[in-house]
mmCIF file of C-alpha atoms in Angstrom:
data_model
loop_
_atom_site.group_PDB
_atom_site.id
_atom_site.type_symbol
_atom_site.label_atom_id
_atom_site.label_comp_id
_atom_site.label_asym_id
_atom_site.label_seq_id
_atom_site.Cartn_x
_atom_site.Cartn_y
_atom_site.Cartn_z
ATOM 1 C CA MET U 1 -0.005 -0.139 -0.223
ATOM 2 C CA GLU U 2 0.540 3.409 -1.094
ATOM 3 C CA ILE U 3 -0.741 6.675 -0.268
ATOM 4 C CA VAL U 4 0.890 9.631 -2.904
ATOM 5 C CA THR U 5 0.423 13.338 -3.072
ATOM 6 C CA SER U 6 0.994 15.374 -5.305
ATOM 7 C CA TYR U 7 -0.224 19.602 -6.709
ATOM 8 C CA SER U 8 -0.115 21.983 -9.264
ATOM 9 C CA THR U 9 -0.571 26.867 -8.946
ATOM 10 C CA ILE U 10 -0.735 26.736 -12.417
ATOM 11 C CA GLU U 11 -3.204 29.650 -12.958
ATOM 12 C CA THR U 12 -4.724 27.118 -16.191
ATOM 13 C CA THR U 13 -7.236 24.940 -15.277
ATOM 14 C CA ALA U 14 -6.380 22.531 -17.970
ATOM 15 C CA ALA U 15 -1.952 23.514 -17.507
ATOM 16 C CA ALA U 16 -2.836 22.390 -13.653
ATOM 17 C CA VAL U 17 -3.954 19.007 -14.244
ATOM 18 C CA ASP U 18 -1.271 17.895 -16.471
ATOM 19 C CA GLU U 19 1.415 19.425 -14.352
ATOM 20 C CA ALA U 20 -0.453 17.504 -11.450
ATOM 21 C CA VAL U 21 -0.995 14.286 -13.411
ATOM 22 C CA SER U 22 2.611 14.032 -14.463
ATOM 23 C CA GLN U 23 3.975 14.146 -11.426
ATOM 24 C CA LEU U 24 1.785 11.873 -9.506
ATOM 25 C CA LYS U 25 2.472 9.338 -12.811
ATOM 26 C CA ALA U 26 6.165 9.169 -12.292
ATOM 27 C CA ARG U 27 5.455 7.871 -8.829
ATOM 28 C CA LEU U 28 1.880 5.955 -8.670
ATOM 29 C CA VAL U 29 0.429 5.248 -12.485
ATOM 30 C CA ARG U 30 -2.938 3.599 -11.521
ATOM 31 C CA PRO U 31 -4.502 4.490 -8.025
ATOM 32 C CA SER U 32 -7.159 2.232 -6.064
ATOM 33 C CA LEU U 33 -8.126 6.275 -5.512
ATOM 34 C CA LEU U 34 -7.801 9.750 -6.303
ATOM 35 C CA LEU U 35 -8.888 12.430 -3.842
ATOM 36 C CA VAL U 36 -9.108 15.884 -5.545
ATOM 37 C CA TYR U 37 -9.427 18.912 -3.869
ATOM 38 C CA PHE U 38 -9.035 22.733 -5.649
ATOM 39 C CA SER U 39 -9.049 25.976 -5.133
ATOM 40 C CA GLY U 40 -9.612 29.541 -7.594
ATOM 41 C CA HIS U 41 -10.409 26.954 -9.710
ATOM 42 C CA ASP U 42 -14.341 27.735 -11.527
ATOM 43 C CA ASN U 43 -14.765 24.202 -14.796
ATOM 44 C CA ALA U 44 -14.706 21.096 -11.980
ATOM 45 C CA GLN U 45 -15.272 19.178 -15.406
ATOM 46 C CA VAL U 46 -12.492 19.852 -16.822
ATOM 47 C CA ILE U 47 -10.567 18.531 -13.856
ATOM 48 C CA ARG U 48 -13.203 15.638 -13.768
ATOM 49 C CA GLU U 49 -12.781 14.894 -17.271
ATOM 50 C CA GLN U 50 -8.749 14.782 -17.806
ATOM 51 C CA LEU U 51 -8.356 12.789 -14.293
ATOM 52 C CA ALA U 52 -10.812 9.935 -15.686
ATOM 53 C CA ALA U 53 -9.550 9.950 -18.717
ATOM 54 C CA ALA U 54 -5.894 10.086 -17.496
ATOM 55 C CA PHE U 55 -6.881 7.009 -14.777
ATOM 56 C CA PRO U 56 -9.681 5.462 -16.122
ATOM 57 C CA ASP U 57 -9.979 2.263 -13.465
ATOM 58 C CA THR U 58 -9.719 4.034 -10.903
ATOM 59 C CA GLN U 59 -12.309 5.472 -8.000
ATOM 60 C CA ILE U 60 -12.060 9.364 -7.437
ATOM 61 C CA VAL U 61 -13.357 12.377 -5.077
ATOM 62 C CA GLY U 62 -13.118 15.608 -5.810
ATOM 63 C CA CYS U 63 -14.685 18.510 -3.406
ATOM 64 C CA SER U 64 -13.516 22.048 -3.715
ATOM 65 C CA SER U 65 -11.365 23.684 -1.447
ATOM 66 C CA CYS U 66 -11.618 26.799 0.425
ATOM 67 C CA GLN U 67 -8.167 29.942 -1.129
ATOM 68 C CA GLY U 68 -5.952 27.384 -0.928
ATOM 69 C CA ILE U 69 -5.065 23.534 0.491
ATOM 70 C CA LEU U 70 -1.997 22.577 2.627
ATOM 71 C CA THR U 71 -0.051 18.773 1.531
ATOM 72 C CA GLU U 72 2.838 17.663 3.247
ATOM 73 C CA ALA U 73 5.071 19.961 0.942
ATOM 74 C CA GLY U 74 3.357 23.151 2.689
ATOM 75 C CA TYR U 75 0.732 25.277 2.195
ATOM 76 C CA PHE U 76 -0.753 26.796 -0.505
ATOM 77 C CA PRO U 77 -3.228 29.933 -1.059
ATOM 78 C CA ASP U 78 -5.369 30.579 -3.756
ATOM 79 C CA GLN U 79 -5.611 28.645 -6.927
ATOM 80 C CA VAL U 80 -4.020 25.563 -5.973
ATOM 81 C CA ILE U 81 -5.021 20.940 -7.477
ATOM 82 C CA GLY U 82 -4.207 18.746 -4.783
ATOM 83 C CA LEU U 83 -4.317 14.912 -5.587
ATOM 84 C CA TRP U 84 -3.898 12.139 -3.180
ATOM 85 C CA ALA U 85 -3.799 8.458 -4.418
ATOM 86 C CA VAL U 86 -3.572 5.736 -2.991
ATOM 87 C CA PHE U 87 -2.705 2.181 -4.248
ATOM 88 C CA ASP U 88 -3.303 -0.437 -2.311
ATOM 89 C CA PHE U 89 -3.361 -4.348 -4.128
ATOM 90 C CA ASN U 90 -5.179 -5.944 -1.840
ATOM 91 C CA GLY U 91 -7.337 -3.454 -0.553
ATOM 92 C CA ALA U 92 -10.452 -2.174 -2.150
ATOM 93 C CA TYR U 93 -12.034 1.230 -2.961
ATOM 94 C CA GLY U 94 -15.262 2.968 -3.861
ATOM 95 C CA SER U 95 -16.345 6.602 -5.019
ATOM 96 C CA ALA U 96 -20.397 8.067 -6.279
ATOM 97 C CA LEU U 97 -21.952 11.722 -5.794
ATOM 98 C CA VAL U 98 -25.564 11.265 -6.138
ATOM 99 C CA SER U 99 -27.156 15.383 -7.177
ATOM 100 C CA THR U 100 -30.685 14.545 -7.423
ATOM 101 C CA HIS U 101 -33.638 16.566 -6.218
ATOM 102 C CA GLN U 102 -34.623 13.304 -3.322
ATOM 103 C CA LEU U 103 -33.752 15.285 0.494
ATOM 104 C CA PRO U 104 -30.145 14.916 1.279
ATOM 105 C CA HIS U 105 -30.422 11.879 3.025
ATOM 106 C CA GLN U 106 -31.995 10.235 0.575
ATOM 107 C CA MET U 107 -29.013 10.978 -1.355
ATOM 108 C CA ALA U 108 -26.913 9.755 1.316
ATOM 109 C CA LYS U 109 -28.150 6.227 1.090
ATOM 110 C CA GLN U 110 -27.854 6.424 -2.536
ATOM 111 C CA ALA U 111 -24.329 7.844 -3.169
ATOM 112 C CA LEU U 112 -22.969 4.698 -0.739
ATOM 113 C CA LEU U 113 -24.834 1.777 -1.125
ATOM 114 C CA LYS U 114 -23.238 3.204 -5.503
ATOM 115 C CA ALA U 115 -20.180 3.379 -3.556
ATOM 116 C CA ILE U 116 -20.374 0.248 -1.739
ATOM 117 C CA GLN U 117 -21.218 -1.564 -4.824
ATOM 118 C CA ASN U 118 -17.588 0.290 -7.038
ATOM 119 C CA ALA U 119 -15.638 -1.156 -4.252
ATOM 120 C CA GLY U 120 -16.511 -4.391 -4.738
ATOM 121 C CA ARG U 121 -17.155 -4.728 -1.673
ATOM 122 C CA SER U 122 -21.745 -5.421 -1.031
ATOM 123 C CA GLY U 123 -22.192 -6.368 2.063
ATOM 124 C CA GLU U 124 -19.496 -5.332 3.936
ATOM 125 C CA LEU U 125 -18.633 -3.167 6.779
ATOM 126 C CA PRO U 126 -15.853 0.015 4.996
ATOM 127 C CA SER U 127 -13.121 0.690 7.988
ATOM 128 C CA LEU U 128 -13.824 4.651 7.004
ATOM 129 C CA VAL U 129 -17.031 6.409 5.380
ATOM 130 C CA LEU U 130 -15.085 9.835 3.473
ATOM 131 C CA LEU U 131 -17.734 12.372 3.139
ATOM 132 C CA HIS U 132 -18.148 15.493 1.049
ATOM 133 C CA ALA U 133 -21.674 16.750 0.188
ATOM 134 C CA SER U 134 -23.138 20.675 -0.729
ATOM 135 C CA PRO U 135 -23.302 22.737 2.853
ATOM 136 C CA GLY U 136 -26.877 22.539 4.844
ATOM 137 C CA ALA U 137 -28.108 19.294 5.733
ATOM 138 C CA GLU U 138 -24.769 17.914 7.347
ATOM 139 C CA GLU U 139 -26.564 15.798 10.100
ATOM 140 C CA ASP U 140 -29.041 14.583 8.136
ATOM 141 C CA VAL U 141 -26.626 12.839 5.248
ATOM 142 C CA ILE U 142 -24.137 11.186 8.851
ATOM 143 C CA GLN U 143 -27.547 10.082 9.982
ATOM 144 C CA ALA U 144 -28.393 7.912 7.508
ATOM 145 C CA ILE U 145 -24.817 6.697 6.699
ATOM 146 C CA SER U 146 -25.319 5.371 9.991
ATOM 147 C CA GLN U 147 -28.879 3.592 9.899
ATOM 148 C CA GLU U 148 -27.928 2.538 6.730
ATOM 149 C CA PHE U 149 -24.515 0.079 8.233
ATOM 150 C CA GLY U 150 -26.193 0.344 12.085
ATOM 151 C CA THR U 151 -23.558 0.338 13.656
ATOM 152 C CA PRO U 152 -20.930 2.802 14.221
ATOM 153 C CA VAL U 153 -18.181 3.575 11.078
ATOM 154 C CA PRO U 154 -16.087 6.589 11.270
ATOM 155 C CA ILE U 155 -16.219 9.058 9.474
ATOM 156 C CA ILE U 156 -14.135 11.767 8.203
ATOM 157 C CA GLY U 157 -15.433 14.537 5.764
ATOM 158 C CA GLY U 158 -16.477 18.359 4.627
ATOM 159 C CA SER U 159 -18.414 20.437 3.664
ATOM 160 C CA ALA U 160 -18.013 21.606 -0.461
ATOM 161 C CA ALA U 161 -15.952 25.174 -0.055
ATOM 162 C CA ASP U 162 -15.902 28.339 -2.490
ATOM 163 C CA ALA U 163 -13.868 31.057 -1.690
ATOM 164 C CA GLY U 164 -16.870 33.449 -0.206
ATOM 165 C CA VAL U 165 -19.148 31.585 0.708
ATOM 166 C CA LEU U 166 -21.468 32.438 -2.691
ATOM 167 C CA GLY U 167 -22.688 28.986 -2.706
ATOM 168 C CA GLU U 168 -19.854 28.062 -5.910
ATOM 169 C CA TRP U 169 -18.823 25.083 -4.363
ATOM 170 C CA GLN U 170 -17.946 22.055 -6.656
ATOM 171 C CA LEU U 171 -18.006 18.134 -6.345
ATOM 172 C CA PHE U 172 -17.666 15.333 -8.647
ATOM 173 C CA THR U 173 -16.533 11.914 -9.164
ATOM 174 C CA GLN U 174 -15.073 9.831 -12.335
ATOM 175 C CA ASP U 175 -19.059 9.781 -13.848
ATOM 176 C CA HIS U 176 -20.437 13.067 -13.343
ATOM 177 C CA CYS U 177 -20.729 17.004 -11.619
ATOM 178 C CA ALA U 178 -22.395 18.010 -9.602
ATOM 179 C CA SER U 179 -22.770 21.966 -7.320
ATOM 180 C CA GLU U 180 -25.522 20.435 -4.686
ATOM 181 C CA GLY U 181 -25.680 16.618 -4.306
ATOM 182 C CA VAL U 182 -23.630 14.178 -1.457
ATOM 183 C CA ALA U 183 -20.395 12.128 -2.656
ATOM 184 C CA VAL U 184 -19.330 9.641 -0.388
ATOM 185 C CA SER U 185 -15.476 7.036 -0.553
ATOM 186 C CA VAL U 186 -15.297 3.878 1.282
ATOM 187 C CA PHE U 187 -12.487 2.618 2.215
ATOM 188 C CA TYR U 188 -11.230 -0.697 2.938
ATOM 189 C CA PRO U 189 -7.517 -0.490 3.289
ATOM 190 C CA SER U 190 -4.546 -2.880 3.969
ATOM 191 C CA CYS U 191 -3.528 -0.908 6.896
ATOM 192 C CA ASP U 192 -4.692 0.696 10.984
ATOM 193 C CA LEU U 193 -6.869 3.618 10.598
ATOM 194 C CA SER U 194 -6.609 6.223 13.896
ATOM 195 C CA PHE U 195 -8.661 9.524 13.700
ATOM 196 C CA SER U 196 -8.653 12.494 15.307
ATOM 197 C CA PHE U 197 -11.663 14.656 15.635
ATOM 198 C CA HIS U 198 -11.113 18.009 17.728
ATOM 199 C CA SER U 199 -11.488 21.545 18.042
ATOM 200 C CA GLY U 200 -9.083 23.340 20.593
ATOM 201 C CA TYR U 201 -11.457 25.489 21.997
ATOM 202 C CA ALA U 202 -12.257 26.072 25.441
ATOM 203 C CA LYS U 203 -15.336 26.189 27.629
ATOM 204 C CA THR U 204 -16.508 29.090 29.848
ATOM 205 C CA ASP U 205 -18.838 29.703 31.896
ATOM 206 C CA GLN U 206 -21.390 31.255 29.344
ATOM 207 C CA HIS U 207 -24.104 29.680 28.811
ATOM 208 C CA ALA U 208 -28.502 28.549 27.555
ATOM 209 C CA VAL U 209 -31.403 26.745 26.424
ATOM 210 C CA ALA U 210 -32.129 27.201 21.563
ATOM 211 C CA THR U 211 -35.687 27.961 23.402
ATOM 212 C CA LYS U 212 -36.915 28.858 19.605
ATOM 213 C CA VAL U 213 -34.876 27.639 16.515
ATOM 214 C CA GLU U 214 -35.769 27.550 12.722
ATOM 215 C CA GLY U 215 -33.593 25.296 10.027
ATOM 216 C CA ARG U 216 -30.401 26.910 10.430
ATOM 217 C CA GLU U 217 -31.296 29.880 12.491
ATOM 218 C CA LEU U 218 -30.908 30.519 16.110
ATOM 219 C CA ILE U 219 -34.337 32.757 17.008
ATOM 220 C CA GLU U 220 -34.336 32.750 20.291
ATOM 221 C CA LEU U 221 -31.965 31.826 23.812
ATOM 222 C CA ASP U 222 -33.180 31.296 27.237
ATOM 223 C CA HIS U 223 -36.811 33.026 25.837
ATOM 224 C CA ARG U 224 -34.981 36.267 24.609
ATOM 225 C CA PRO U 225 -33.453 37.400 20.939
ATOM 226 C CA ALA U 226 -30.553 35.159 20.417
ATOM 227 C CA LYS U 227 -27.995 38.268 19.439
ATOM 228 C CA GLU U 228 -29.171 39.895 22.155
ATOM 229 C CA VAL U 229 -27.457 36.960 24.914
ATOM 230 C CA TYR U 230 -25.292 36.428 22.394
ATOM 231 C CA GLU U 231 -24.320 40.837 22.680
ATOM 232 C CA GLU U 232 -23.841 40.325 26.030
ATOM 233 C CA TRP U 233 -21.067 37.807 25.607
ATOM 234 C CA ILE U 234 -19.058 38.382 23.233
ATOM 235 C CA LYS U 235 -19.459 42.243 24.901
ATOM 236 C CA GLN U 236 -20.158 43.810 21.329
ATOM 237 C CA PRO U 237 -23.576 45.074 19.752
ATOM 238 C CA LEU U 238 -23.524 43.415 16.168
ATOM 239 C CA ALA U 239 -25.697 44.953 13.323
ATOM 240 C CA TYR U 240 -29.229 43.518 12.131
ATOM 241 C CA GLY U 241 -28.014 41.581 8.271
ATOM 242 C CA GLN U 242 -24.338 42.530 9.206
ATOM 243 C CA SER U 243 -22.232 38.413 8.698
ATOM 244 C CA ILE U 244 -20.153 38.172 11.700
ATOM 245 C CA MET U 245 -18.309 35.010 10.353
ATOM 246 C CA SER U 246 -14.854 36.347 11.802
ATOM 247 C CA LEU U 247 -15.862 38.441 14.863
ATOM 248 C CA SER U 248 -16.982 34.822 16.357
ATOM 249 C CA ALA U 249 -14.416 32.312 14.798
ATOM 250 C CA LEU U 250 -12.629 32.951 18.055
ATOM 251 C CA HIS U 251 -16.092 32.865 20.399
ATOM 252 C CA PRO U 252 -17.831 29.871 18.467
ATOM 253 C CA ILE U 253 -21.436 28.156 20.322
ATOM 254 C CA GLY U 254 -20.689 25.046 22.019
ATOM 255 C CA ARG U 255 -23.542 21.752 23.049
ATOM 256 C CA ILE U 256 -21.819 19.105 24.231
ATOM 257 C CA ALA U 257 -21.024 16.115 22.047
ATOM 258 C CA GLY U 258 -19.857 13.177 25.064
ATOM 259 C CA THR U 259 -17.832 12.891 27.847
ATOM 260 C CA LEU U 260 -14.458 10.902 28.470
ATOM 261 C CA HIS U 261 -13.204 10.077 31.609
ATOM 262 C CA ASP U 262 -16.258 12.542 32.901
ATOM 263 C CA LEU U 263 -14.670 15.437 31.222
ATOM 264 C CA PRO U 264 -16.868 16.511 28.537
ATOM 265 C CA TYR U 265 -16.059 17.372 24.571
ATOM 266 C CA PHE U 266 -18.100 19.563 22.518
ATOM 267 C CA LYS U 267 -18.939 20.334 18.430
ATOM 268 C CA LEU U 268 -19.468 23.739 18.124
ATOM 269 C CA ALA U 269 -21.602 25.861 15.486
ATOM 270 C CA HIS U 270 -20.264 28.470 13.588
ATOM 271 C CA PRO U 271 -22.479 31.883 13.731
ATOM 272 C CA ASN U 272 -22.484 33.225 10.402
ATOM 273 C CA SER U 273 -24.833 36.304 10.655
ATOM 274 C CA VAL U 274 -27.492 38.196 12.605
ATOM 275 C CA THR U 275 -31.039 38.543 10.873
ATOM 276 C CA ALA U 276 -33.383 41.008 10.138
ATOM 277 C CA ARG U 277 -35.749 39.456 13.364
ATOM 278 C CA GLY U 278 -32.006 39.262 15.349
ATOM 279 C CA GLY U 279 -31.430 35.706 15.300
ATOM 280 C CA ILE U 280 -28.233 34.073 14.977
ATOM 281 C CA THR U 281 -28.109 31.524 11.262
ATOM 282 C CA LEU U 282 -25.412 29.651 12.362
ATOM 283 C CA PHE U 283 -23.297 26.368 9.794
ATOM 284 C CA ALA U 284 -24.990 23.509 11.937
ATOM 285 C CA SER U 285 -28.135 22.906 12.617
ATOM 286 C CA ILE U 286 -29.486 23.588 16.640
ATOM 287 C CA LYS U 287 -32.257 21.794 18.357
ATOM 288 C CA GLU U 288 -34.461 23.205 20.482
ATOM 289 C CA GLY U 289 -34.135 22.331 24.152
ATOM 290 C CA GLU U 290 -30.182 22.152 23.247
ATOM 291 C CA LYS U 291 -27.641 23.597 26.344
ATOM 292 C CA LEU U 292 -25.385 25.885 24.250
ATOM 293 C CA TYR U 293 -22.180 27.536 25.556
ATOM 294 C CA LEU U 294 -19.796 29.847 24.449
ATOM 295 C CA MET U 295 -16.740 28.852 23.808
ATOM 296 C CA THR U 296 -13.753 30.700 23.409
ATOM 297 C CA GLY U 297 -10.468 30.384 21.360
ATOM 298 C CA THR U 298 -7.421 31.955 20.201
ATOM 299 C CA GLU U 299 -5.502 32.086 17.085
ATOM 300 C CA GLU U 300 -2.442 30.565 19.333
ATOM 301 C CA ASN U 301 -5.085 28.169 19.786
ATOM 302 C CA LEU U 302 -5.764 27.535 16.370
ATOM 303 C CA VAL U 303 -2.133 27.118 15.244
ATOM 304 C CA ASN U 304 -1.279 24.933 17.619
ATOM 305 C CA ARG U 305 -4.109 22.443 17.344
ATOM 306 C CA THR U 306 -2.138 20.756 14.619
ATOM 307 C CA GLY U 307 0.619 19.734 16.348
ATOM 308 C CA ARG U 308 -1.588 18.203 18.848
ATOM 309 C CA THR U 309 -3.960 16.381 16.894
ATOM 310 C CA ALA U 310 -0.965 13.400 17.205
ATOM 311 C CA ASP U 311 -1.114 12.359 20.596
ATOM 312 C CA GLY U 312 -5.572 11.572 19.679
ATOM 313 C CA LEU U 313 -4.242 9.557 16.346
ATOM 314 C CA LEU U 314 -2.069 6.513 18.273
ATOM 315 C CA HIS U 315 -2.839 5.135 21.348
ATOM 316 C CA ASP U 316 -0.047 5.210 23.846
ATOM 317 C CA SER U 317 -0.039 1.097 22.523
ATOM 318 C CA HIS U 318 1.733 1.393 19.492
ATOM 319 C CA GLN U 319 5.314 2.780 19.410
ATOM 320 C CA GLN U 320 6.722 1.655 16.140
ATOM 321 C CA ILE U 321 5.050 1.935 13.298
ATOM 322 C CA GLU U 322 5.198 3.048 9.674
ATOM 323 C CA ALA U 323 3.180 6.554 9.137
ATOM 324 C CA ILE U 324 1.797 5.418 5.407
ATOM 325 C CA GLY U 325 -0.759 8.685 5.044
ATOM 326 C CA GLY U 326 -3.186 10.785 5.972
ATOM 327 C CA ILE U 327 -5.583 12.403 5.423
ATOM 328 C CA SER U 328 -6.919 16.485 7.109
ATOM 329 C CA ILE U 329 -10.345 18.530 7.142
ATOM 330 C CA TYR U 330 -9.221 22.206 8.701
ATOM 331 C CA CYS U 331 -11.645 24.584 8.536
ATOM 332 C CA ALA U 332 -11.990 27.151 6.711
ATOM 333 C CA GLY U 333 -12.640 30.431 9.213
ATOM 334 C CA CYS U 334 -10.303 28.629 11.045
ATOM 335 C CA MET U 335 -7.173 29.435 8.284
ATOM 336 C CA LEU U 336 -9.502 32.239 7.475
ATOM 337 C CA GLN U 337 -9.141 33.362 10.863
ATOM 338 C CA VAL U 338 -4.609 32.650 10.770
ATOM 339 C CA LYS U 339 -4.087 32.881 7.293
ATOM 340 C CA SER U 340 -0.872 34.595 7.249
ATOM 341 C CA LYS U 341 -0.338 32.529 9.681
ATOM 342 C CA MET U 342 -0.683 29.314 7.761
ATOM 343 C CA GLY U 343 2.875 28.105 7.638
ATOM 344 C CA MET U 344 3.463 27.269 10.853
ATOM 345 C CA VAL U 345 0.409 25.221 11.007
ATOM 346 C CA ALA U 346 1.506 23.288 7.677
ATOM 347 C CA GLU U 347 4.228 22.530 9.370
ATOM 348 C CA LYS U 348 3.118 21.178 12.947
ATOM 349 C CA MET U 349 -0.162 19.186 11.162
ATOM 350 C CA GLN U 350 3.251 17.485 9.203
ATOM 351 C CA GLN U 351 4.858 16.212 12.207
ATOM 352 C CA ALA U 352 1.062 15.158 13.463
ATOM 353 C CA MET U 353 0.664 12.839 10.034
ATOM 354 C CA PHE U 354 4.370 11.518 11.067
ATOM 355 C CA ASN U 355 5.534 13.235 8.281
ATOM 356 C CA ALA U 356 3.545 10.955 5.927
ATOM 357 C CA PRO U 357 1.937 12.232 2.594
ATOM 358 C CA PHE U 358 -1.365 13.879 3.143
ATOM 359 C CA ILE U 359 -3.894 16.576 2.127
ATOM 360 C CA CYS U 360 -6.030 19.019 3.435
ATOM 361 C CA PRO U 361 -9.122 20.949 2.365
ATOM 362 C CA PHE U 362 -10.299 23.699 3.770
ATOM 363 C CA THR U 363 -14.420 23.299 4.185
ATOM 364 C CA PHE U 364 -17.414 24.919 5.913
ATOM 365 C CA GLY U 365 -18.014 22.278 8.446
ATOM 366 C CA GLU U 366 -15.865 18.946 9.769
ATOM 367 C CA GLN U 367 -17.205 16.129 9.757
ATOM 368 C CA GLY U 368 -15.691 12.976 11.819
ATOM 369 C CA GLN U 369 -15.548 10.868 15.042
ATOM 370 C CA PHE U 370 -14.892 11.412 18.437
ATOM 371 C CA LEU U 371 -13.050 9.624 20.950
ATOM 372 C CA GLY U 372 -16.236 8.475 22.414
ATOM 373 C CA GLY U 373 -17.410 7.000 18.595
ATOM 374 C CA GLU U 374 -19.970 9.408 17.586
ATOM 375 C CA ASN U 375 -19.736 10.955 14.161
ATOM 376 C CA GLU U 376 -21.181 14.432 14.526
ATOM 377 C CA HIS U 377 -21.190 17.867 11.964
ATOM 378 C CA GLY U 378 -19.411 20.691 13.151
ATOM 379 C CA ASN U 379 -17.860 23.653 12.432
ATOM 380 C CA LEU U 380 -14.175 25.649 13.736
ATOM 381 C CA MET U 381 -13.338 21.695 13.446
ATOM 382 C CA ILE U 382 -10.117 19.999 12.514
ATOM 383 C CA SER U 383 -10.939 15.498 11.458
ATOM 384 C CA ASN U 384 -7.612 13.777 10.893
ATOM 385 C CA VAL U 385 -7.270 10.474 9.336
ATOM 386 C CA LEU U 386 -4.464 7.882 9.737
ATOM 387 C CA PHE U 387 -3.220 5.468 7.938
ATOM 388 C CA TYR U 388 -0.446 3.233 9.697
ATOM 389 C CA ARG U 389 1.067 -0.683 10.448
ATOM 390 C CA GLU U 390 2.571 -1.574 13.429
#
């Protein structure tokens, strides 16, 4: 089993794909699976067609990223195409994209079953599901995948992104492209896997109950306009209709996802904007009756948390390992908050991945498995998987 990455920062899409493919083929001729992350290139169809022609027997999934990507070679801002490829003679991999007008959970189920069929492993549980969906209903998608399996299968994923939350995100597989839908890859690798999913934020003493919610708009906290309560929490006035993405990146809303050794761990929701009725829109869904906490973070934490993921990826008993490669999902909101320091983030992520090849897009929502086994969708999170042998 071997994992290889390549990239190109050429501005012309066709030439960028050619360069990335040429780099990849110099080391790996026939990948079992190809992951593609791209930023600043608006024609996913061109990327898909060239890759499908270059690797006709390879399962492919592509997802747009926000303003760049990371690999073990460093941080590449703005315009870039990155490839992550695995060749695994004894493993199996399958990808599928469903982009119909059905409900998200229906698309998720269809994509999952088709991906398993494409892997040639019908009836077998995969070791990992990679999920890339258009933003909006990720919780329903995760629930559908979990219900289909009936037992927890680790999920890693990120919601498709664009440069500025303009709805210009794109998804594709070896078969077709879409701007809205659910893309899935299933992994049956011939190696061990380890996972990490966390935020790096801390809980404050400020909390309230969500007493009125509509879709992804938090309307009331403790029967008061959410805007007023959040203003009191962060001690800053907010204007109606105002985007608060940047402001709230260090002050997200947290919910308890589970506990470990009697200590809670949290999934986060990133406040996006203030509505005319005093509500706050979010990049994650919240249910009425949930207890919400104001979380706090610093730019230093957003940089340093990347290096700490190594502790979560491997248990203490795994002392001697051969790291084959990894996948990381890093929140676009966090990236934008520390963009000037992303070179440091790249270095720390490389250490966390044991200097093995990896790729990392910047997404509008992150999916992962907590230490307690819960697969969840959150914001401002970092999700990792490491492929290794002992």
